[in-house]
PDB file of C-alpha atoms in Angstrom:
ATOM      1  CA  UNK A   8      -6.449 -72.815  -4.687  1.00 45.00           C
ATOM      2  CA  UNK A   9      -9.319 -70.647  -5.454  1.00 47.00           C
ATOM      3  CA  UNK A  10      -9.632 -69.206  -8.889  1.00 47.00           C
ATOM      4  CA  UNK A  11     -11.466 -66.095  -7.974  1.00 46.00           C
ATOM      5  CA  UNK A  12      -9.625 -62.999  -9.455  1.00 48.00           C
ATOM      6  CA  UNK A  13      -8.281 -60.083  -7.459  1.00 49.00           C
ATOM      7  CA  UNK A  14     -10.228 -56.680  -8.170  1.00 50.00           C
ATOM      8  CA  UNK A  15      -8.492 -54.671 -10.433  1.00 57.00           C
ATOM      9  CA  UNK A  16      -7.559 -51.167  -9.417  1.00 59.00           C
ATOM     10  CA  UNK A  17      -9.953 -48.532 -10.047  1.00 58.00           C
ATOM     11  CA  UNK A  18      -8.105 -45.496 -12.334  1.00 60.00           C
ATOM     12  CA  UNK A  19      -8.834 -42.204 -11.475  1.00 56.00           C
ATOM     13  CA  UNK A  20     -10.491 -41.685 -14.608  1.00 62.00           C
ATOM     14  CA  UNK A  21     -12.903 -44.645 -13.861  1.00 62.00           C
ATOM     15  CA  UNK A  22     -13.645 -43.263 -10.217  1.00 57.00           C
ATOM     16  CA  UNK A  23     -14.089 -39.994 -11.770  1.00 55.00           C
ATOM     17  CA  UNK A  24     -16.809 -40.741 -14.304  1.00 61.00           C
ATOM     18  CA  UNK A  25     -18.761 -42.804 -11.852  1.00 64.00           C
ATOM     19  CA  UNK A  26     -18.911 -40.435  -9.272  1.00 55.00           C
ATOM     20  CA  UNK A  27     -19.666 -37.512 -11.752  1.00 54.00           C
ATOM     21  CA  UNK A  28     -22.882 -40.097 -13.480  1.00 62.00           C
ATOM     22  CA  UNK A  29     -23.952 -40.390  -9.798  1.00 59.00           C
ATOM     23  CA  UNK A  30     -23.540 -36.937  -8.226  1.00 52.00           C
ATOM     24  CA  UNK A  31     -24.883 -35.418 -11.139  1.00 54.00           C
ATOM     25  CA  UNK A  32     -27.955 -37.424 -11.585  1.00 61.00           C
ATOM     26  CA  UNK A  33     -29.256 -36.762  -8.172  1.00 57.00           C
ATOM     27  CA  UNK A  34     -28.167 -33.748  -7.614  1.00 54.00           C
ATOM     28  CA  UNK A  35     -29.185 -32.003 -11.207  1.00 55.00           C
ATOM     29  CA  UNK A  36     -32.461 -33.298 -10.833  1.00 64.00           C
ATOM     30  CA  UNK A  37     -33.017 -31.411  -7.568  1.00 63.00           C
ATOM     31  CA  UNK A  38     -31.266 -28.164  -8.968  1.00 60.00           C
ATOM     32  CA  UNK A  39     -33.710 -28.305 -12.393  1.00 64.00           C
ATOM     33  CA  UNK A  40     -36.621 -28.434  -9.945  1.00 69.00           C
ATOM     34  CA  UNK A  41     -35.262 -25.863  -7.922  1.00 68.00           C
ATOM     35  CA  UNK A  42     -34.008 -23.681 -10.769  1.00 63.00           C
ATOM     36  CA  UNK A  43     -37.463 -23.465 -11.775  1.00 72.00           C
ATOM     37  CA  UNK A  44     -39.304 -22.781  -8.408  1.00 77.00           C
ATOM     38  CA  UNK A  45     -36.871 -20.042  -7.601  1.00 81.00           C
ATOM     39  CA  UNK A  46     -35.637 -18.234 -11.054  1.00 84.00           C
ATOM     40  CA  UNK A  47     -38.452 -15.309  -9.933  1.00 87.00           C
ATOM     41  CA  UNK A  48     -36.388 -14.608  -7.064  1.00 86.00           C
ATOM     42  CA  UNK A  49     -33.127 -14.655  -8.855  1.00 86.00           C
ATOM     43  CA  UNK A  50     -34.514 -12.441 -11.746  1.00 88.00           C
ATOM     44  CA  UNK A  51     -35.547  -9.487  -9.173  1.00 88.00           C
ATOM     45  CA  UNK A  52     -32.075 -10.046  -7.374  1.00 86.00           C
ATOM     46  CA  UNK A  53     -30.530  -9.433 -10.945  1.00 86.00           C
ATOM     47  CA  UNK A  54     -32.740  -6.556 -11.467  1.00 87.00           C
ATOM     48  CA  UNK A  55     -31.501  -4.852  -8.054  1.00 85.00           C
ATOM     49  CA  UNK A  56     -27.534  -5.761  -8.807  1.00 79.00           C
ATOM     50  CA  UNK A  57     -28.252  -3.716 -12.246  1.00 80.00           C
ATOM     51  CA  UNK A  58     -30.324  -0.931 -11.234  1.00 78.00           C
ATOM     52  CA  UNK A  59     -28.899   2.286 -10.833  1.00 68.00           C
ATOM     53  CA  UNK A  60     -30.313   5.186  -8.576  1.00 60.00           C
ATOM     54  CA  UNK A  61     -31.782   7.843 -10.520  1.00 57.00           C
ATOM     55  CA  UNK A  62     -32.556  11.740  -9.188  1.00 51.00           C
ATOM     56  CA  UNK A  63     -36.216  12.677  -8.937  1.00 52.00           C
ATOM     57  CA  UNK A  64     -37.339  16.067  -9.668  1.00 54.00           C
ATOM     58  CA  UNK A  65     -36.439  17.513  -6.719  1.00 57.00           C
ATOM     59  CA  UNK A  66     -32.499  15.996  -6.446  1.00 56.00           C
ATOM     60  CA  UNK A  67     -33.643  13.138  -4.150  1.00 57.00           C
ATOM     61  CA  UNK A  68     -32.153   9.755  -5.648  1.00 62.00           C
ATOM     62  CA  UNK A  69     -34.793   7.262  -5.940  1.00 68.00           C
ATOM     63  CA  UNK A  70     -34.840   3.657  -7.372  1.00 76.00           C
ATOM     64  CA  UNK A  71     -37.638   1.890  -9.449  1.00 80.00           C
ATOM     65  CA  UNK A  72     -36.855  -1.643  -7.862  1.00 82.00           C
ATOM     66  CA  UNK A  73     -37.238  -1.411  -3.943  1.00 82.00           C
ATOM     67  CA  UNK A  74     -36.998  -4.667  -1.842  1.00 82.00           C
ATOM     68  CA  UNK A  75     -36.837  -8.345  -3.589  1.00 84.00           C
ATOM     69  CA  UNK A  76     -40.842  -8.952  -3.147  1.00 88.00           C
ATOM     70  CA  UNK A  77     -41.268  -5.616  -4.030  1.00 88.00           C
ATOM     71  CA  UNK A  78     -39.185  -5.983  -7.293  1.00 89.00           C
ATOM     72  CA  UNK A  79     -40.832  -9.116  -7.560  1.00 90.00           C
ATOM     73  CA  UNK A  80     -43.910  -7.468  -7.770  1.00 91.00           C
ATOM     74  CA  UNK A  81     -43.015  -4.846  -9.980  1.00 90.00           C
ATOM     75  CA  UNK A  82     -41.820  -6.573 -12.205  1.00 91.00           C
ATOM     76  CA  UNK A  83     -45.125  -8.884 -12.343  1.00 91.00           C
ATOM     77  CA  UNK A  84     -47.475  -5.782 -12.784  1.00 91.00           C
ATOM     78  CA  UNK A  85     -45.670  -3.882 -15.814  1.00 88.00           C
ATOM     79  CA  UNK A  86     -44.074  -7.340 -18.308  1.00 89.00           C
ATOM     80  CA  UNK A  87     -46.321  -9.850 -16.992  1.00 88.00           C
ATOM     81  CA  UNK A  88     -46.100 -12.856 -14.451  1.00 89.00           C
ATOM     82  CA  UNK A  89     -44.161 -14.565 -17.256  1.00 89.00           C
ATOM     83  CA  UNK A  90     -41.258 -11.690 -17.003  1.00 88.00           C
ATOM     84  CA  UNK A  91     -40.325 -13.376 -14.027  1.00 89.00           C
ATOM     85  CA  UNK A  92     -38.683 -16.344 -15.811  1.00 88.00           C
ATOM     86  CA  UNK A  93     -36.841 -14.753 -18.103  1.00 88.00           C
ATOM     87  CA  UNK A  94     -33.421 -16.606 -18.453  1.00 86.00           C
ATOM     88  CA  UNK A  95     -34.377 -19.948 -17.222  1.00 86.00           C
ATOM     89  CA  UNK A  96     -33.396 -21.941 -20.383  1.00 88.00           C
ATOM     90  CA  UNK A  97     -30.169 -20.456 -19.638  1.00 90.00           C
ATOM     91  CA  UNK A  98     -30.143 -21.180 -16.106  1.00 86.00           C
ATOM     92  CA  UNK A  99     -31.013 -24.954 -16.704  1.00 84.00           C
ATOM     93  CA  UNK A 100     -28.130 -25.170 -19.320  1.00 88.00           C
ATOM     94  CA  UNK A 101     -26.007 -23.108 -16.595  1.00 87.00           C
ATOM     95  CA  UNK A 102     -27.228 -25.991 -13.626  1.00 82.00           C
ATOM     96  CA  UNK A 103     -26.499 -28.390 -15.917  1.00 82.00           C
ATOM     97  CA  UNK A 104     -22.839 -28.001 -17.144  1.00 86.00           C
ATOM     98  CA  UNK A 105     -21.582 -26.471 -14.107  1.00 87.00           C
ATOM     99  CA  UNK A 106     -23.459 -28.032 -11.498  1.00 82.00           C
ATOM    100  CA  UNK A 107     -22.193 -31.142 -13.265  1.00 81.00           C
ATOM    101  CA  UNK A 108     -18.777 -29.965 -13.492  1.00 86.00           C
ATOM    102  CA  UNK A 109     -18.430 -29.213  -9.278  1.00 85.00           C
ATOM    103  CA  UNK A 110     -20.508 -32.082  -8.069  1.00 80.00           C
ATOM    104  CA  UNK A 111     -18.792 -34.492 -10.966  1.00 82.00           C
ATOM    105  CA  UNK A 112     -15.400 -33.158 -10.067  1.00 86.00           C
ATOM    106  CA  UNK A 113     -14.740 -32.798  -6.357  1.00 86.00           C
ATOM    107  CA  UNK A 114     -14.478 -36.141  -4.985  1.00 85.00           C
ATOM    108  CA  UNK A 115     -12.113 -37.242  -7.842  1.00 87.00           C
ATOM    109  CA  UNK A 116     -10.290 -33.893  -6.800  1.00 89.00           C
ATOM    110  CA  UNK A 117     -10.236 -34.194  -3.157  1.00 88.00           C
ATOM    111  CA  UNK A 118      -9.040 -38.020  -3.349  1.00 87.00           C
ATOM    112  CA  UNK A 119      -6.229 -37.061  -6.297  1.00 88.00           C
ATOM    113  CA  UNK A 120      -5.284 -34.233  -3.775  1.00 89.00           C
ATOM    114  CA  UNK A 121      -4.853 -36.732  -0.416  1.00 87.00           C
ATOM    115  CA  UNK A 122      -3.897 -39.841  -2.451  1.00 84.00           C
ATOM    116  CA  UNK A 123      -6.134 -43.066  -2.952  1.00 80.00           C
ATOM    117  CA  UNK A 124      -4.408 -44.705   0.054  1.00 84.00           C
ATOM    118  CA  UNK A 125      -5.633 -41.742   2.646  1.00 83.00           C
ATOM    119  CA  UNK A 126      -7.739 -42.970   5.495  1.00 81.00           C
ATOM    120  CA  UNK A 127      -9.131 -40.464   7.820  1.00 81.00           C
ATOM    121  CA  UNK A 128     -10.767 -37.333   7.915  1.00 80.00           C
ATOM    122  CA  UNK A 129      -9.670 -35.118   4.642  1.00 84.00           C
ATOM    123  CA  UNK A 130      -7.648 -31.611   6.483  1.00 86.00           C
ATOM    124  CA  UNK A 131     -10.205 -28.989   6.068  1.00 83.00           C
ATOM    125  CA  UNK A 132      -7.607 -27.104   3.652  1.00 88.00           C
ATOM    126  CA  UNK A 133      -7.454 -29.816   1.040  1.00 89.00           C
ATOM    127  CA  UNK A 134     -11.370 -29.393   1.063  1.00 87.00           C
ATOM    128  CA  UNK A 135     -11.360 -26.098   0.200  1.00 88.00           C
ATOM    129  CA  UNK A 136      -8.726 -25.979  -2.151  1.00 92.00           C
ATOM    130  CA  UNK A 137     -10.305 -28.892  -3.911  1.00 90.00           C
ATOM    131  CA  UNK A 138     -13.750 -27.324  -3.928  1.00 89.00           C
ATOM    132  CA  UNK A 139     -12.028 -23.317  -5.130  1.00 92.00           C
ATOM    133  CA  UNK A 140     -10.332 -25.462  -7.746  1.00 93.00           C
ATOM    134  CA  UNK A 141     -13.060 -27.252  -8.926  1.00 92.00           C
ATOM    135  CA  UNK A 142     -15.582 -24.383  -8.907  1.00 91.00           C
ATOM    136  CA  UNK A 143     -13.235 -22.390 -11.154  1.00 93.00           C
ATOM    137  CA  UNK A 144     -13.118 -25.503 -13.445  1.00 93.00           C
ATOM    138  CA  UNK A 145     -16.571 -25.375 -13.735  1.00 92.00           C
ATOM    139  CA  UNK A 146     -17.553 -21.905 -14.261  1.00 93.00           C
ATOM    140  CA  UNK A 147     -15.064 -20.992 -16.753  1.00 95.00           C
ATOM    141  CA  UNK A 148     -16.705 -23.910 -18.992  1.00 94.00           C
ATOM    142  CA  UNK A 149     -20.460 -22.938 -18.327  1.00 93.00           C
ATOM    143  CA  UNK A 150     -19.621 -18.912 -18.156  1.00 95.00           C
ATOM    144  CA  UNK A 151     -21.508 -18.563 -21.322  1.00 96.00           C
ATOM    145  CA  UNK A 152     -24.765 -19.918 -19.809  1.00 94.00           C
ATOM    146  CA  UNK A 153     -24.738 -17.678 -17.036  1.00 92.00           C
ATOM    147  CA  UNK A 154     -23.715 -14.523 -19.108  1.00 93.00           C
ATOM    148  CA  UNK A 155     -26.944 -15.223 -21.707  1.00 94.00           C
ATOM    149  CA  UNK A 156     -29.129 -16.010 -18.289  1.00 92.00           C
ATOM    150  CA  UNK A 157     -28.471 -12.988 -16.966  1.00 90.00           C
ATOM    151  CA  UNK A 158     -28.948 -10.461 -20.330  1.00 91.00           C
ATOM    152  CA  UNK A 159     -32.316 -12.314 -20.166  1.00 92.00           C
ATOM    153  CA  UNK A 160     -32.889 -11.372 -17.148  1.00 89.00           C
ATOM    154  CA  UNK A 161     -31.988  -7.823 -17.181  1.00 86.00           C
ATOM    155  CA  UNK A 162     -34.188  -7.263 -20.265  1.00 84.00           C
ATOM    156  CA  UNK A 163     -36.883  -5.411 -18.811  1.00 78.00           C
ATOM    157  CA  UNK A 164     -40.109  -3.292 -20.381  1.00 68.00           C
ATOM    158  CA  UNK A 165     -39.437  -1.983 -23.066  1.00 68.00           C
ATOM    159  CA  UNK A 166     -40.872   1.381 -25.051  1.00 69.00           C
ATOM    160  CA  UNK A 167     -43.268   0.901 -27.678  1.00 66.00           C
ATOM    161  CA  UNK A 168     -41.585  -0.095 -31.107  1.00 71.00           C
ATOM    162  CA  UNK A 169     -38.029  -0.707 -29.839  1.00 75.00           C
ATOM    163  CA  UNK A 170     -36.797  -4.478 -30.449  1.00 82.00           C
ATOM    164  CA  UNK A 171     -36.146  -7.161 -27.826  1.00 84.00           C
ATOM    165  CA  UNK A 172     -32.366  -7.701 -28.019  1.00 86.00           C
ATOM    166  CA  UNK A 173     -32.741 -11.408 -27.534  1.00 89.00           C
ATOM    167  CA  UNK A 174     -36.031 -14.031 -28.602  1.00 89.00           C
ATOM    168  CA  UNK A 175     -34.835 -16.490 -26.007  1.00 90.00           C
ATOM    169  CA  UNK A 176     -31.480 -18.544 -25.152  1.00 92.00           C
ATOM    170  CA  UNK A 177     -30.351 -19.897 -28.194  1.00 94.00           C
ATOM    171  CA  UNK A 178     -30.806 -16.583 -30.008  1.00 95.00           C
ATOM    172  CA  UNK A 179     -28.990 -14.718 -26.982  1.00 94.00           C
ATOM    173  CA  UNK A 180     -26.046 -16.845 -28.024  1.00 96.00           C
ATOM    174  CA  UNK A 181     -25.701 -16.649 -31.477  1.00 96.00           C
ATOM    175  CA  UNK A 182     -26.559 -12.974 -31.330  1.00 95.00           C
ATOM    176  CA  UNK A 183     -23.645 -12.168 -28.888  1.00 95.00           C
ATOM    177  CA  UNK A 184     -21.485 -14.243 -30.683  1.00 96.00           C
ATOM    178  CA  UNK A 185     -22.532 -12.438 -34.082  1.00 95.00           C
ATOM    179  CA  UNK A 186     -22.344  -8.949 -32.466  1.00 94.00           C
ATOM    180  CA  UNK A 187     -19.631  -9.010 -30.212  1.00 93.00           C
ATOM    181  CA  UNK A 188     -17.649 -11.767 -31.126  1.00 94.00           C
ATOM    182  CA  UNK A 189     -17.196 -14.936 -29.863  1.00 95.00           C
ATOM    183  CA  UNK A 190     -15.020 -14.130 -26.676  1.00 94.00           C
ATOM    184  CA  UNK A 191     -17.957 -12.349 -25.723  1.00 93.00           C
ATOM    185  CA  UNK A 192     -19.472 -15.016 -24.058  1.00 94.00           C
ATOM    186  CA  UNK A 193     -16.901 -14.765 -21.464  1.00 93.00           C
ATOM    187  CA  UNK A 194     -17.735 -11.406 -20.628  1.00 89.00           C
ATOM    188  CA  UNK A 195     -17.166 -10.834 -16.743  1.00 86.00           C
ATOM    189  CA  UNK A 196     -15.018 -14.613 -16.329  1.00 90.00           C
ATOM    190  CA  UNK A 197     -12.747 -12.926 -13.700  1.00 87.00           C
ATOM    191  CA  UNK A 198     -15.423 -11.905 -11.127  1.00 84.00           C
ATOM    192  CA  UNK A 199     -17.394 -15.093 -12.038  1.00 87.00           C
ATOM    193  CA  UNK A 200     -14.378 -17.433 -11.077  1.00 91.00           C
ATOM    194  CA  UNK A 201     -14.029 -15.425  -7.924  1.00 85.00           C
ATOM    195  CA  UNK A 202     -17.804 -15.962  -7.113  1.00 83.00           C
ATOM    196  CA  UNK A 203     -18.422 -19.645  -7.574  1.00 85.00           C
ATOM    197  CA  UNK A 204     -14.586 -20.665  -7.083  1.00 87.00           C
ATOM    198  CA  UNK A 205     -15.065 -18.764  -3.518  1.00 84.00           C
ATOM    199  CA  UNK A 206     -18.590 -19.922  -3.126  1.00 84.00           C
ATOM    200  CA  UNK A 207     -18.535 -23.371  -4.197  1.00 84.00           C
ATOM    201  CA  UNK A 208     -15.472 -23.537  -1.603  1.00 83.00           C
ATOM    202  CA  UNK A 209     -17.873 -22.461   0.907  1.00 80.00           C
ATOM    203  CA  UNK A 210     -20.588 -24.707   0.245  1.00 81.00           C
ATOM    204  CA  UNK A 211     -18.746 -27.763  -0.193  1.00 80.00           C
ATOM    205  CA  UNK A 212     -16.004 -27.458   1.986  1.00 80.00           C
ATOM    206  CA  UNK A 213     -18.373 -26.278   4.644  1.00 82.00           C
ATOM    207  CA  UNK A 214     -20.565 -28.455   4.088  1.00 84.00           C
ATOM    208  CA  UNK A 215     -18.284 -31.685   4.358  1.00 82.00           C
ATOM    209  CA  UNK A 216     -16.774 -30.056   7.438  1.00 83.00           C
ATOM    210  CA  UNK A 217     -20.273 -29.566   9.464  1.00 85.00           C
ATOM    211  CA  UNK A 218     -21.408 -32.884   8.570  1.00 87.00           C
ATOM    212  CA  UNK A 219     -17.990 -34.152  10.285  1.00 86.00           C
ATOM    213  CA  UNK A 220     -18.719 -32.043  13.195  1.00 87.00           C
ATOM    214  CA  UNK A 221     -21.985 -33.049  13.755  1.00 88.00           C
ATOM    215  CA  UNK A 222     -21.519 -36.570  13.502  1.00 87.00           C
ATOM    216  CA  UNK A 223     -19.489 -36.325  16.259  1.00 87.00           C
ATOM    217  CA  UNK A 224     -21.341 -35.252  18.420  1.00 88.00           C
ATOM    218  CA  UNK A 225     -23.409 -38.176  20.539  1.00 87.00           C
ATOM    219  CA  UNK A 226     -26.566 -39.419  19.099  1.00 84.00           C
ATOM    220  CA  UNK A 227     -26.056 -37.688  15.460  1.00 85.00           C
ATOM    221  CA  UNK A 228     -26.112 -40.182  12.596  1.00 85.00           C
ATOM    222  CA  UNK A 229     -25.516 -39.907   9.136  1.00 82.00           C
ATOM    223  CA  UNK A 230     -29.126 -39.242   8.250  1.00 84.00           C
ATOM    224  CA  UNK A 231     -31.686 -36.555   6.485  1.00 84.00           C
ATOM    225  CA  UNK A 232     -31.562 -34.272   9.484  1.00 86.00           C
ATOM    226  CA  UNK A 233     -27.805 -34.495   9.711  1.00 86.00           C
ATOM    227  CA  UNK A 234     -27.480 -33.679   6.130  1.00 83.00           C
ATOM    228  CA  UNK A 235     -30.099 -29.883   6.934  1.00 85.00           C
ATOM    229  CA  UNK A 236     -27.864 -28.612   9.304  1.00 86.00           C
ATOM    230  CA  UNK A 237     -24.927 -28.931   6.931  1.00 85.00           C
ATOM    231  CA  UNK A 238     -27.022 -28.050   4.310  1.00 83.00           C
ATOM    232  CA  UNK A 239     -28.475 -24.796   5.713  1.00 85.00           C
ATOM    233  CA  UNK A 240     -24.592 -23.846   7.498  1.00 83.00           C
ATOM    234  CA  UNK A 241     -23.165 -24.395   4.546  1.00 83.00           C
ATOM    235  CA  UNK A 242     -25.912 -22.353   2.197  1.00 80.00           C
ATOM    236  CA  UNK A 243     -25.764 -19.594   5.048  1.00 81.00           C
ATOM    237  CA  UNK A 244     -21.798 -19.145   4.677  1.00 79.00           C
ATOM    238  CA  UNK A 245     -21.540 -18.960   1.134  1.00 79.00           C
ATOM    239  CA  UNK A 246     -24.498 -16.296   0.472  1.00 77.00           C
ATOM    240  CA  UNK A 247     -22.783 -13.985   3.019  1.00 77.00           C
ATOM    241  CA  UNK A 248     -18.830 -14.976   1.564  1.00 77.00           C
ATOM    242  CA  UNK A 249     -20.266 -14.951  -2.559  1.00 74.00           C
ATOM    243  CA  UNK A 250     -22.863 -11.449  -2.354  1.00 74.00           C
ATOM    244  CA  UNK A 251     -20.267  -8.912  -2.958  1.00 76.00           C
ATOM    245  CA  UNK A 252     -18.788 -10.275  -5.653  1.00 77.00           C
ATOM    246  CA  UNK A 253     -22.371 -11.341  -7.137  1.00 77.00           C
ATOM    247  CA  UNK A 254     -23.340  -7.904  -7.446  1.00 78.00           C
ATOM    248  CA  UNK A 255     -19.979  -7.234  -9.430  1.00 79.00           C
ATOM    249  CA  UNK A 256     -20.113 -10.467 -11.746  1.00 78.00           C
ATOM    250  CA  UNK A 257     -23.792  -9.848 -12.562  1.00 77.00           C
ATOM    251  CA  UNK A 258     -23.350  -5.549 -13.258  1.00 78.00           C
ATOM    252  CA  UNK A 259     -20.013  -6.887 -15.724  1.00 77.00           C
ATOM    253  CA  UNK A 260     -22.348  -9.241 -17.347  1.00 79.00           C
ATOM    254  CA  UNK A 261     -25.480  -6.835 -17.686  1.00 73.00           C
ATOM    255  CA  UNK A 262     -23.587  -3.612 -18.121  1.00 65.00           C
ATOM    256  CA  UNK A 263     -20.718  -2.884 -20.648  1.00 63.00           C
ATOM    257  CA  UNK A 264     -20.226   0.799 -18.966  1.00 72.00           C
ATOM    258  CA  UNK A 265     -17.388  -0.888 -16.773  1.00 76.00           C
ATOM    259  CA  UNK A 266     -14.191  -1.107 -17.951  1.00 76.00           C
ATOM    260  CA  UNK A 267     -12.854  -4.014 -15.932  1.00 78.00           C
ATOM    261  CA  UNK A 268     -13.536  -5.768 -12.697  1.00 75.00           C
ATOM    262  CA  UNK A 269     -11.789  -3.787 -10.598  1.00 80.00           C
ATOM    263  CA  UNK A 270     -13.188  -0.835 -12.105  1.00 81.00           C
ATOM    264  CA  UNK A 271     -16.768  -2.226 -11.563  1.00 80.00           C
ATOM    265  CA  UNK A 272     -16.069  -2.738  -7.906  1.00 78.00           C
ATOM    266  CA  UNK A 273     -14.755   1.082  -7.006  1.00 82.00           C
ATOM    267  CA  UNK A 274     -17.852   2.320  -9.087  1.00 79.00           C
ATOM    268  CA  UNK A 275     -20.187   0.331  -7.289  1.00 75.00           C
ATOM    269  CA  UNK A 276     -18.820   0.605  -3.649  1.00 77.00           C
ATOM    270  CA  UNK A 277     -18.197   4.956  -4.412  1.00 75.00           C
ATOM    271  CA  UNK A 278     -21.219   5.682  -5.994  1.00 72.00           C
ATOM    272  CA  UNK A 279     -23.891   2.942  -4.306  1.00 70.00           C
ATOM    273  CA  UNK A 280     -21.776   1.212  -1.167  1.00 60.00           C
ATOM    274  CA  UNK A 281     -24.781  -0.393   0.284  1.00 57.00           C
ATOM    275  CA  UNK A 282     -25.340  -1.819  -3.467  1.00 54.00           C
ATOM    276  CA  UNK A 283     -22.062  -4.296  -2.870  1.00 50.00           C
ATOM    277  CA  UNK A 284     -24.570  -5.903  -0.995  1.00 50.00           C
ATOM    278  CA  UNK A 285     -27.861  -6.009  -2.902  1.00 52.00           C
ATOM    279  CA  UNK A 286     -30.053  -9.288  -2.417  1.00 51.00           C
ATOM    280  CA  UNK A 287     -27.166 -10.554  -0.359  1.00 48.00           C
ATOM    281  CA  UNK A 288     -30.160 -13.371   1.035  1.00 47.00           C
ATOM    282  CA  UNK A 289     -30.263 -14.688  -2.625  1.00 50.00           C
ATOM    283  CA  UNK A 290     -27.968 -16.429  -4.380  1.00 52.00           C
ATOM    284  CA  UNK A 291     -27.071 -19.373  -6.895  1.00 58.00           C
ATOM    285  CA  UNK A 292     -25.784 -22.630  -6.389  1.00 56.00           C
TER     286      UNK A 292
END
């Protein structure tokens, strides 16, 4: 009789935490280094969501920021080349916990969801309610991050002898909090669940269902190309599914002349309706 041991069951809690250490390492890594290669980009596409068409002398409406190289630009020649990564200590801490929090969490999710006895393909459904739920998880615990990455960000030139509002992250924090009040840092939470609930459903669930498809198609394998073409379907549908209500969670977070979401939202679409869709080609994870 042998005296080798069954494997114990592996708790959720256990499958959880090891797939959260994994996913995370890997994939945080990659986001820090891409965080910091494109935070430029994301500052000018912050800049357009906030900017707001003013009249020129002779009634024609006219806006400082024009184009994201242009803003880039811009932005470059009157603060500095440094200007452009304003808000990335914020946007690391942002990568970190939430990036953490939707990589960590949807496998555990998607398997709780199905049952650990499932075999097959996952339905496409369970996917994306896993990812929307996951995403939502995620973003209501790292909301702060974004909402101090984003003030950063919006900070532009300002006149001679007028204060900064904010010497960096840690400062934008504890001066919001001292200011406005604690609940503050969840300024804009409902369009910011929306965003990354909807997007991270797109991305994910997208993502998991292209691979599928293309591995079953003859001579696909499970390799680096395979793993592009999801990658760049699945980054292609969420910028186009996430951009309107990007423009509305970043002009609630920058901008306390809205009175709620909603309110945001007929503002921006009566006022400036091709601004719904401002830098709709970038977007963050």
């Amino acid at each position: 009789m042998s005296d080798l041991k069954l494997r114990p069951e592996i708790s959720f809690a256990q499958t959880f935490l090891c797939s959260a250490f994994a996913a995370c390492f890997a994939e945080l890594f990659c986001e820090w280094v891409l965080q910091l290669c494109t935070i430029p980009l994301d500052t000018a596409k912050v800049r357009l969501q906030l900017q707001k068409k003013t009249a020129s002398g002779d009634g024609v409406s006219v806006s400082k920021y024009r184009g994201l190289m242009g803003t880039v630009v811009t932005i470059a020649r009157e603060e500095g080349l440094w200007a452009l990564w304003n808000g990335v200590i914020a946007g690391l801490h942002r990568q970190c916990i939430y990036g953490g929090l939707r990589i960590g969490l949807y496998d555990p999710v998607k398997t709780f969801l199905v049952g650990s006895d499932f075999v097959g393909d996952i339905p496409l459904y369970q996917k994306i309610f896993a990812a929307l739920l996951t995403g939502a998880i995620a973003i209501v615990v790292a909301n702060p991050t974004d909402l101090v990455k984003v003030r950063l960000q919006a900070e532009g030139k300002l006149p001679s002898g007028v204060p900064r509002r904010y010497y960096g992250a840690l400062d934008a924090y504890c001066t919001i909090v001292r200011q406005e009040g604690l609940g503050a840092l969840w300024t804009g939470l409902g369009p910011n669940i929306a965003r990354n609930a909807i997007v991270n459903a797109a991305e994910l669930a997208s993502y998991d269902q292209v691979k599928e498809t293309i591995l079953k198609i003859p001579g696909f394998t499970d390799n680096i190309f395979t793993h592009i073409l999801a990658g760049l379907g699945a980054g292609l549908f969420a910028v186009c599914i996430g951009s309107p209500i990007d423009v509305v969670k970043s002009r609630m977070m920058g901008d306390s002349a809205y009175k709620n979401t909603v309110d945001c939202f007929i503002k921006t679409l009566k006022y400036e309706p091709t601004g719904i869709l401002e830098c709709d080609h970038v977007s963050d994870p």
